[in-house]
XYZ file of C-alpha atoms in Angstrom:
632
model
C 58.446 -16.535 -200.048
C 61.331 -18.388 -198.482
C 62.263 -16.986 -195.091
C 65.529 -17.876 -193.426
C 65.306 -19.354 -189.941
C 66.622 -16.489 -187.809
C 65.831 -16.556 -184.083
C 65.439 -13.704 -181.650
C 64.016 -13.744 -178.151
C 60.590 -12.220 -177.524
C 58.679 -12.653 -174.308
C 55.338 -14.411 -174.596
C 53.439 -11.392 -173.247
C 55.017 -9.221 -175.963
C 53.367 -11.318 -178.685
C 50.104 -9.568 -177.755
C 51.325 -6.052 -176.892
C 53.427 -4.261 -178.079
C 54.884 -6.726 -180.626
C 51.681 -8.491 -181.631
C 50.553 -9.103 -185.209
C 51.331 -5.972 -187.229
C 53.640 -4.421 -184.622
C 57.211 -3.342 -185.339
C 60.061 -4.525 -183.124
C 63.642 -3.195 -183.136
C 66.361 -5.627 -182.057
C 70.025 -4.637 -182.071
C 69.651 -2.175 -184.918
C 67.374 -4.438 -186.976
C 63.678 -3.808 -187.596
C 61.017 -6.519 -187.969
C 57.220 -6.682 -188.140
C 55.131 -9.475 -186.619
C 53.420 -11.613 -189.255
C 49.829 -12.809 -189.025
C 48.861 -15.988 -187.223
C 49.333 -18.197 -190.283
C 52.932 -18.576 -189.148
C 51.953 -19.874 -185.708
C 52.715 -23.552 -185.376
C 50.133 -26.135 -184.382
C 52.032 -26.501 -181.111
C 50.616 -23.207 -179.859
C 49.140 -23.729 -176.411
C 45.395 -23.388 -175.813
C 44.175 -20.730 -173.398
C 40.768 -21.306 -171.824
C 38.409 -18.346 -171.366
C 34.812 -19.234 -172.317
C 33.399 -15.828 -171.314
C 35.864 -13.888 -173.468
C 35.505 -16.341 -176.354
C 31.732 -15.879 -176.332
C 32.146 -12.108 -176.378
C 34.549 -12.133 -179.342
C 32.720 -14.881 -181.224
C 35.666 -17.276 -181.500
C 36.075 -20.933 -180.617
C 39.296 -20.685 -178.639
C 42.491 -18.798 -177.862
C 46.076 -19.880 -178.415
C 49.278 -18.730 -176.820
C 52.735 -18.788 -178.368
C 54.690 -21.819 -177.097
C 57.620 -21.180 -174.784
C 61.070 -22.308 -175.863
C 62.972 -23.790 -172.886
C 65.879 -21.758 -171.632
C 69.073 -22.566 -173.501
C 67.253 -24.593 -176.179
C 66.605 -21.826 -178.724
C 69.475 -22.886 -180.961
C 68.183 -26.469 -181.174
C 64.421 -25.910 -181.326
C 62.518 -25.974 -184.567
C 60.467 -22.961 -185.572
C 57.572 -23.055 -183.116
C 57.123 -19.385 -182.328
C 55.447 -16.483 -184.135
C 57.091 -15.285 -187.350
C 58.605 -11.840 -187.775
C 59.494 -10.406 -191.185
C 62.249 -7.879 -191.837
C 60.732 -4.461 -192.439
C 61.462 -2.030 -193.928
C 63.312 -3.802 -196.719
C 65.154 -0.649 -197.794
C 68.405 -0.504 -195.793
C 71.437 1.767 -196.040
C 75.082 1.581 -195.060
C 76.072 4.148 -192.415
C 79.534 4.478 -194.006
C 79.182 4.559 -197.788
C 75.460 5.555 -197.540
C 74.482 3.149 -200.312
C 70.856 1.963 -200.108
C 69.985 -1.686 -200.668
C 66.615 -3.368 -201.197
C 67.039 -6.417 -198.970
C 65.272 -9.614 -199.943
C 64.627 -12.958 -198.212
C 67.141 -14.651 -200.506
C 69.933 -12.537 -198.984
C 69.222 -13.570 -195.383
C 71.818 -15.668 -193.579
C 71.091 -17.682 -190.458
C 71.773 -15.637 -187.321
C 73.580 -12.979 -189.409
C 72.750 -9.292 -189.578
C 72.601 -7.517 -192.959
C 75.997 -6.015 -193.702
C 77.532 -3.900 -196.426
C 79.810 -5.905 -198.724
C 81.604 -2.864 -200.112
C 82.938 -1.202 -196.966
C 85.872 -2.541 -194.911
C 84.743 -4.166 -191.697
C 81.338 -4.951 -193.200
C 79.264 -2.492 -191.130
C 75.703 -3.454 -190.282
C 73.028 -1.965 -192.545
C 70.455 0.310 -190.913
C 66.742 0.385 -191.809
C 65.244 3.497 -193.384
C 63.497 5.757 -190.926
C 60.329 6.485 -192.947
C 57.656 4.062 -194.169
C 54.161 4.439 -195.620
C 50.862 3.418 -193.994
C 47.198 4.034 -194.726
C 43.920 4.172 -192.793
C 43.002 0.730 -194.173
C 45.817 -0.825 -192.150
C 48.289 -1.463 -194.981
C 52.003 -0.804 -194.550
C 54.848 -0.837 -197.073
C 58.196 0.684 -197.970
C 58.202 4.067 -199.607
C 59.177 3.894 -203.271
C 62.495 5.677 -202.762
C 63.377 5.488 -206.448
C 60.259 7.517 -207.251
C 61.079 9.887 -204.412
C 64.600 10.537 -205.687
C 63.362 11.125 -209.236
C 60.226 13.107 -208.324
C 62.007 16.389 -209.113
C 63.991 15.195 -212.084
C 65.620 17.647 -214.462
C 66.363 16.614 -217.990
C 65.399 13.655 -220.129
C 67.955 11.210 -218.684
C 66.768 11.704 -215.106
C 63.087 11.402 -216.040
C 63.708 8.137 -217.904
C 66.029 6.593 -215.295
C 64.736 3.285 -213.942
C 67.810 2.275 -211.934
C 67.426 1.437 -208.236
C 70.978 2.314 -207.205
C 70.351 4.900 -204.538
C 72.330 6.635 -201.824
C 71.033 8.133 -198.575
C 73.339 11.077 -197.930
C 73.553 13.699 -195.204
C 74.631 17.202 -196.161
C 76.324 19.415 -193.541
C 75.064 22.646 -195.118
C 71.585 22.335 -193.549
C 69.889 20.685 -190.591
C 66.845 18.554 -189.885
C 65.172 16.637 -192.692
C 66.541 19.086 -195.248
C 70.005 17.660 -194.574
C 68.932 14.142 -195.584
C 68.732 13.367 -199.292
C 67.940 10.295 -201.378
C 70.120 10.475 -204.498
C 70.252 8.259 -207.583
C 73.802 6.929 -208.020
C 73.464 6.880 -211.844
C 71.626 10.002 -213.017
C 72.326 12.106 -209.884
C 68.661 12.996 -209.408
C 67.799 13.548 -205.773
C 65.430 15.041 -203.233
C 65.711 15.797 -199.543
C 63.219 14.592 -196.936
C 61.798 18.012 -196.119
C 58.007 17.850 -196.132
C 57.860 14.061 -196.209
C 55.401 14.058 -193.281
C 52.821 16.174 -195.129
C 49.569 14.314 -195.648
C 49.411 14.720 -199.431
C 53.102 14.435 -200.256
C 52.981 10.825 -201.547
C 49.718 11.444 -203.427
C 51.324 14.395 -205.224
C 54.028 12.018 -206.463
C 51.390 9.667 -207.864
C 52.078 6.944 -205.317
C 49.166 4.708 -204.331
C 48.695 2.283 -201.480
C 49.996 -1.160 -202.353
C 47.128 -2.846 -200.487
C 49.495 -5.324 -198.861
C 51.073 -6.135 -195.528
C 54.828 -6.735 -195.127
C 54.400 -10.454 -194.349
C 52.405 -11.241 -197.481
C 54.114 -13.252 -200.183
C 54.041 -12.533 -203.886
C 51.303 -15.124 -204.343
C 48.958 -13.364 -201.915
C 46.455 -11.144 -203.652
C 46.663 -7.458 -202.764
C 43.588 -5.695 -201.437
C 42.155 -2.982 -203.689
C 42.816 0.116 -201.586
C 41.805 3.659 -202.435
C 43.165 5.204 -199.242
C 45.868 7.841 -199.537
C 49.211 6.515 -198.241
C 50.904 8.602 -195.572
C 54.618 8.767 -194.840
C 55.378 8.303 -191.130
C 58.412 7.508 -189.049
C 58.937 3.822 -188.403
C 58.754 4.272 -184.641
C 55.852 6.739 -184.602
C 52.990 6.073 -182.206
C 50.404 6.115 -185.005
C 51.972 3.185 -186.885
C 50.283 0.548 -184.723
C 47.112 0.608 -182.638
C 46.505 -2.908 -181.242
C 42.939 -3.879 -180.354
C 43.025 -6.063 -177.268
C 40.378 -7.516 -174.975
C 40.745 -8.973 -171.519
C 38.620 -10.856 -169.019
C 39.138 -12.193 -165.527
C 38.667 -15.895 -165.028
C 35.512 -16.120 -162.895
C 34.762 -19.753 -161.931
C 31.234 -21.005 -161.479
C 29.710 -20.015 -158.113
C 29.730 -22.478 -155.266
C 26.650 -24.514 -154.466
C 25.792 -25.670 -157.980
C 23.372 -28.511 -158.440
C 24.637 -31.823 -159.755
C 23.318 -31.031 -163.225
C 25.153 -27.683 -163.217
C 28.362 -29.357 -162.135
C 28.115 -31.841 -165.005
C 27.413 -28.996 -167.413
C 30.466 -27.134 -166.161
C 32.555 -30.284 -166.591
C 31.430 -30.610 -170.216
C 32.009 -26.935 -171.047
C 35.501 -27.003 -169.523
C 36.531 -30.026 -171.597
C 39.400 -29.305 -173.999
C 37.374 -30.537 -177.012
C 34.312 -28.439 -176.206
C 35.306 -25.393 -178.373
C 35.831 -27.674 -181.381
C 32.583 -29.558 -180.808
C 30.672 -26.321 -180.307
C 31.970 -24.845 -183.579
C 31.746 -27.755 -186.071
C 27.945 -27.734 -186.189
C 26.323 -30.855 -187.615
C 29.348 -32.099 -189.556
C 30.228 -35.823 -189.289
C 33.187 -35.112 -187.010
C 30.816 -33.754 -184.369
C 29.781 -37.335 -183.512
C 33.390 -38.155 -182.655
C 33.777 -35.063 -180.460
C 30.499 -35.813 -178.667
C 31.477 -39.402 -177.949
C 34.903 -38.491 -176.554
C 33.493 -35.730 -174.343
C 30.761 -38.012 -173.043
C 33.216 -40.801 -172.151
C 35.798 -38.561 -170.458
C 33.171 -36.510 -168.578
C 31.202 -39.631 -167.641
C 27.886 -38.331 -168.976
C 25.495 -39.607 -171.697
C 25.985 -38.340 -175.245
C 22.422 -36.965 -175.161
C 23.432 -34.751 -172.233
C 26.397 -33.333 -174.198
C 24.114 -32.553 -177.148
C 21.593 -30.877 -174.828
C 24.331 -28.629 -173.401
C 25.401 -27.597 -176.893
C 21.847 -26.708 -177.908
C 21.404 -24.720 -174.705
C 24.593 -22.775 -175.396
C 23.506 -22.131 -178.974
C 20.217 -20.669 -177.745
C 22.071 -18.500 -175.222
C 24.420 -17.274 -177.964
C 21.451 -16.163 -180.067
C 19.944 -14.293 -177.141
C 23.300 -12.727 -176.297
C 23.740 -11.473 -179.848
C 20.578 -9.421 -179.460
C 21.793 -7.870 -176.223
C 22.910 -4.255 -176.208
C 26.549 -4.912 -175.389
C 28.527 -8.075 -174.769
C 30.982 -6.109 -172.611
C 28.113 -5.855 -170.141
C 28.108 -9.603 -169.626
C 31.792 -9.660 -168.667
C 31.484 -6.859 -166.133
C 28.358 -8.344 -164.548
C 30.034 -11.641 -163.638
C 33.153 -9.903 -162.357
C 31.140 -7.386 -160.322
C 29.079 -10.187 -158.782
C 32.170 -12.198 -157.859
C 33.806 -9.232 -156.118
C 30.574 -8.095 -154.460
C 29.984 -11.557 -152.952
C 33.506 -12.998 -152.412
C 32.118 -16.151 -150.779
C 30.319 -17.183 -153.975
C 33.534 -18.679 -155.383
C 35.468 -21.135 -153.230
C 38.230 -23.705 -153.736
C 39.378 -22.123 -156.994
C 43.021 -22.205 -158.058
C 42.623 -19.171 -160.336
C 40.330 -16.883 -158.350
C 40.987 -16.435 -154.637
C 39.366 -13.380 -153.048
C 38.408 -12.488 -149.514
C 36.608 -9.597 -147.921
C 38.502 -7.279 -145.606
C 37.838 -3.826 -144.147
C 39.423 -0.433 -143.665
C 40.033 -1.060 -139.989
C 38.723 2.337 -138.885
C 37.949 2.610 -135.151
C 37.346 5.385 -132.620
C 41.058 6.216 -132.453
C 41.224 7.215 -136.123
C 40.787 10.866 -137.157
C 37.630 12.280 -138.715
C 38.952 11.974 -142.281
C 39.234 8.194 -141.880
C 35.656 7.958 -140.587
C 34.413 10.068 -143.512
C 36.238 7.749 -145.902
C 34.786 4.645 -144.242
C 31.286 6.058 -144.711
C 31.865 6.389 -148.488
C 33.463 2.961 -149.077
C 31.053 0.058 -148.751
C 33.354 -2.906 -149.457
C 37.027 -3.807 -149.643
C 38.114 -7.115 -151.177
C 41.668 -8.336 -151.655
C 42.427 -10.829 -154.392
C 45.278 -13.138 -153.436
C 45.188 -14.722 -156.882
C 43.408 -13.802 -160.098
C 43.832 -15.058 -163.647
C 43.425 -12.740 -166.600
C 43.282 -13.624 -170.290
C 44.328 -10.953 -172.796
C 43.517 -11.522 -176.461
C 44.571 -9.637 -179.585
C 41.711 -9.183 -182.057
C 43.440 -6.995 -184.638
C 44.996 -3.613 -185.190
C 44.630 -0.341 -187.067
C 47.127 2.138 -188.436
C 47.506 5.902 -188.757
C 44.332 6.527 -186.737
C 42.782 4.463 -183.910
C 39.741 2.422 -184.799
C 36.378 3.960 -183.977
C 35.276 0.587 -182.614
C 32.025 0.377 -184.577
C 33.305 -2.180 -187.078
C 32.381 0.029 -190.029
C 34.314 2.272 -192.334
C 33.982 5.754 -190.964
C 36.142 7.918 -188.845
C 39.229 6.221 -187.538
C 41.360 3.485 -189.032
C 40.026 0.211 -190.369
C 40.498 -2.856 -188.194
C 42.798 -5.505 -189.665
C 42.248 -9.015 -188.343
C 45.180 -10.995 -186.984
C 44.411 -13.588 -189.663
C 42.066 -12.148 -192.255
C 43.131 -14.487 -195.068
C 42.223 -17.851 -193.535
C 39.457 -16.679 -191.207
C 40.624 -18.894 -188.353
C 38.254 -19.328 -185.421
C 40.910 -18.548 -182.813
C 42.822 -15.517 -181.588
C 46.284 -15.146 -180.027
C 46.129 -14.639 -176.282
C 48.112 -14.941 -173.070
C 47.089 -15.852 -169.551
C 48.540 -13.968 -166.609
C 48.293 -14.413 -162.874
C 48.419 -11.749 -160.216
C 46.828 -10.068 -157.220
C 44.746 -6.984 -156.610
C 42.551 -4.714 -154.506
C 38.846 -4.142 -155.105
C 37.068 -1.112 -153.612
C 33.329 -0.429 -153.889
C 31.760 2.903 -152.927
C 28.408 3.215 -151.189
C 25.591 3.047 -153.754
C 23.189 5.347 -151.885
C 25.795 8.060 -151.399
C 27.097 7.946 -154.961
C 23.541 7.994 -156.354
C 22.680 11.032 -154.220
C 25.872 12.732 -155.381
C 25.050 12.029 -159.035
C 21.666 13.726 -158.648
C 23.273 17.070 -157.791
C 22.581 19.522 -160.665
C 26.162 20.787 -160.825
C 27.517 17.236 -161.078
C 25.020 16.270 -163.796
C 25.708 19.407 -165.849
C 29.465 18.953 -165.561
C 29.267 15.364 -166.787
C 26.948 16.307 -169.680
C 29.670 18.606 -171.023
C 32.105 15.693 -171.075
C 29.465 13.487 -172.690
C 28.945 15.993 -175.492
C 32.636 15.735 -176.328
C 32.304 11.952 -176.148
C 29.415 11.946 -178.639
C 31.481 14.030 -181.069
C 34.520 11.758 -180.782
C 35.264 9.009 -183.303
C 36.030 6.778 -180.302
C 32.483 7.147 -178.959
C 31.332 3.615 -179.812
C 34.383 1.969 -178.256
C 34.246 4.083 -175.098
C 30.505 3.486 -174.763
C 31.318 -0.204 -174.605
C 33.004 0.488 -171.266
C 30.851 3.284 -169.862
C 27.468 1.955 -171.011
C 24.780 3.786 -173.018
C 24.991 6.834 -170.730
C 28.129 8.375 -169.253
C 27.501 8.471 -165.518
C 29.410 10.841 -163.210
C 30.503 7.812 -161.188
C 32.356 6.418 -164.185
C 34.542 9.501 -164.631
C 35.030 9.831 -160.870
C 35.952 6.180 -160.297
C 38.143 6.086 -163.381
C 40.089 9.069 -162.033
C 40.254 7.393 -158.619
C 41.727 4.271 -160.232
C 44.474 6.306 -161.925
C 45.474 8.088 -158.727
C 45.243 4.789 -156.845
C 47.764 3.240 -159.251
C 50.088 6.226 -158.975
C 49.990 6.071 -155.172
C 50.443 2.300 -155.061
C 53.535 2.617 -157.249
C 55.170 4.460 -154.341
C 54.010 2.106 -151.594
C 53.505 -1.413 -152.949
C 56.823 -2.183 -154.636
C 55.362 -2.279 -158.167
C 55.958 0.422 -160.743
C 52.936 2.056 -162.342
C 53.397 0.258 -165.674
C 52.967 -3.150 -163.997
C 49.534 -2.277 -162.544
C 46.224 -2.343 -164.388
C 42.701 -1.106 -163.744
C 39.158 -2.368 -164.187
C 36.406 0.170 -163.601
C 32.942 -1.103 -162.675
C 30.635 1.882 -163.115
C 28.795 1.278 -166.371
C 25.235 2.340 -166.980
C 22.584 -0.123 -168.116
C 19.831 0.137 -170.691
C 16.489 1.562 -169.487
C 14.346 -1.113 -167.887
C 17.312 -3.368 -167.205
C 17.247 -5.374 -163.991
C 21.039 -5.607 -163.835
C 22.566 -4.459 -160.532
C 24.232 -1.006 -160.418
C 28.005 -0.949 -160.305
C 30.310 1.427 -158.415
C 33.808 0.143 -157.812
C 37.366 -0.242 -159.083
C 39.778 -3.167 -159.182
C 43.511 -2.453 -159.272
C 45.621 -5.505 -159.984
C 48.942 -6.669 -161.246
C 49.311 -9.586 -163.604
C 52.512 -11.253 -164.715
C 53.103 -13.951 -167.310
C 54.380 -16.327 -164.642
C 52.190 -19.156 -163.366
C 53.358 -18.393 -159.837
C 51.804 -14.921 -159.934
C 53.163 -12.036 -157.895
C 54.535 -11.463 -154.419
C 51.715 -10.006 -152.328
C 52.577 -6.310 -152.304
C 49.072 -5.232 -153.336
C 47.334 -7.568 -150.903
C 49.373 -6.106 -148.059
C 48.417 -2.557 -149.071
C 44.755 -3.577 -149.241
C 44.615 -4.626 -145.600
C 44.267 -2.404 -142.513
C 45.758 -0.025 -141.610
C 47.567 0.510 -144.928
C 44.581 1.085 -147.216
C 43.144 4.060 -145.316
C 46.470 5.882 -145.400
C 46.940 5.078 -149.091
C 43.525 6.410 -150.148
C 43.814 9.597 -148.081
C 47.282 10.270 -149.483
C 46.091 9.826 -153.075
C 43.169 12.203 -152.464
C 45.528 14.799 -151.004
C 47.919 14.454 -153.957
C 45.011 14.805 -156.391
C 44.405 18.352 -155.151
C 47.338 19.872 -156.942
C 49.226 19.538 -160.186
C 52.438 21.192 -161.343
C 50.490 22.552 -164.315
C 47.799 24.201 -162.194
C 45.884 26.409 -162.700
C 45.944 25.434 -166.397
C 45.175 21.801 -165.583
C 42.555 22.435 -162.891
C 40.680 25.039 -164.971
C 40.795 23.068 -168.223
C 37.580 22.782 -170.231
C 38.948 20.078 -172.500
C 42.247 18.187 -172.803
C 43.751 15.254 -174.684
C 42.298 13.727 -177.846
C 38.793 15.010 -178.648
C 38.723 16.973 -175.354
C 37.668 13.848 -173.447
C 39.559 14.865 -170.288
C 39.158 17.859 -168.012
C 41.470 18.374 -165.009
C 43.862 15.555 -165.917
C 47.314 15.675 -167.467
C 50.585 13.748 -167.499
C 51.818 15.583 -164.422
C 48.932 14.479 -162.197
C 46.640 11.742 -163.556
C 47.587 10.066 -166.834
C 49.235 6.636 -166.784
C 51.145 4.408 -169.210
C 48.806 3.121 -171.918
C 49.117 -0.459 -170.674
C 47.520 0.512 -167.349
C 44.328 2.130 -168.641
C 41.520 0.201 -170.313
C 40.158 3.209 -172.260
C 43.228 5.031 -173.595
C 43.636 7.611 -170.809
C 40.247 9.136 -171.635
C 37.289 10.328 -169.503
C 39.352 11.602 -166.569
C 38.665 14.583 -164.315
C 40.068 15.406 -160.882
C 37.210 17.834 -160.325
C 34.633 15.065 -159.888
C 36.997 13.314 -157.479
C 37.924 16.129 -155.073
C 35.727 19.035 -156.235
C 36.299 22.742 -156.830
C 34.339 25.931 -156.261
C 31.649 24.941 -158.775
C 31.381 21.158 -158.572
C 31.408 19.155 -155.300
C 33.722 16.186 -155.627
C 32.587 12.854 -154.247
C 35.494 12.749 -151.767
C 35.533 16.482 -150.988
C 34.540 15.934 -147.337
C 37.433 13.522 -146.806
C 39.905 15.964 -148.343
C 38.692 18.902 -146.250
C 38.857 16.883 -143.037
C 42.388 15.703 -143.868
C 43.502 19.285 -144.538
C 42.073 20.500 -141.250
C 43.828 17.697 -139.395
C 47.106 18.548 -141.091
C 46.724 22.223 -140.229
C 45.908 21.398 -136.612
C 49.034 19.271 -136.309
C 51.291 22.178 -137.235
C 52.807 23.920 -134.227
C 52.563 27.638 -134.785
C 55.103 29.897 -133.001
């Protein structure tokens, strides 16, 4: 399929979310969908993240190349490809519908109507069809217009001359009609969102994606197609993964340093993935020469990594491995030194005898504070699902099926971006949080949330973050992270959408010797190599952090939807939240790592039935506020 070379500007970070493979982007009245990674040029830049690559089972990551400013008109096609979708367009003046094809595209020209004076720009149709298998296509509007045909001529009409008219006699979707310009058969859009409406017309899923050419074989799909609005939230559910760049700890032996040098070599992913093919000898020789080690040493490192990969595949969860290294690096900031991508240092709350009781109570609950002057994060796009989010178990069951970013060629790489930023890490005291978790009321309250989690189709994916058991600390710390972000958006200079969370509170398998986790990391990451400006680091240092945490705990006590929010026994999708709503706790989807799920203010600040972990701090702060009021 010939595609005209039309250029539009998309930021590199947007090629992962929200305009990654399979996502729809609207630009100046035009609608496009991102094609799979077959269209990415060989000039795509490599992104190094060995820990994330091992988790996802790929050899490497690649990032879309950046076109220099002012050079877009002269550069060859080096960026991701976007295909016009939907192909059915209509003229806003004469209302004639046109099926637009690649052969009608003109360089840097928008589709226009050739019949109307002034050549108005054509607008894309509002409704499309998707299915749970991840396919997406235009609705067969000719079939729709003739689905209620009257008379022999209308039933036999095969003409595709259609008009999309609006009638003033009615309102809503009933006022919009698709009419055949030849036989006058037509039907309005009322009921188009019903689940079985396309099946009743005899329409089946095409089994294709918009970027596939006519030579690509369609997938046999038995899913029922559903008509949805082009901009609906259930059209695209990207599946992304992220990991912080944690360098090797300081104090490695000479052998470990050589191993690290070999693993960090640019050819290592290729050498590690080619197996025993003849080209592996070439890779081994180049790596050995440039790393100044014997070829036998390079081969030994590869065998060692292969053995570790086999042992890792039998582990319960590869997410566990990522959180362990990150937790260890934040728990012992001095273990990583002289790193250009990971600079952290321990600080403190700065509480002394002059501070009020609430600050002392808070200091007793927080065991560590670490500020990250510079962190590097890699975000990778694995695939996407449509109509319903993926259940995360990799099997066909509840939820939509995962579509790979390049399922046809089976490439051993994924699109990714690297971002730099800063952040604040807070760990709570392990003894105190363990004692709090043993309280019967806290355990019973969390079991009710866990029962909803077990019944949810997202259980497998959420268990990957929470661990095999949902601990009260996970819900509590996750809620703390959300309120922390909301409070920092007022005080740090960043808006809430630019901040992200990482919750370290997962449970481990029985008999595991892995260290317990109880902390949160709030950070900002931008696609600029220079990182950010230090607003979070400043808020993480004394005396700012104490005031920030106490303020967020005080604000968590009330919600504009109380008492409905505070007394809730189940909110959001699958009742995975309790006392948490958009007015008090929920954040933009880009901030939260588990889709705004497993949140509850009750476990954070408490109520009459359940003692919150920070209830003592809140009560002391209230008493201090009341004592400061001068009564007449």
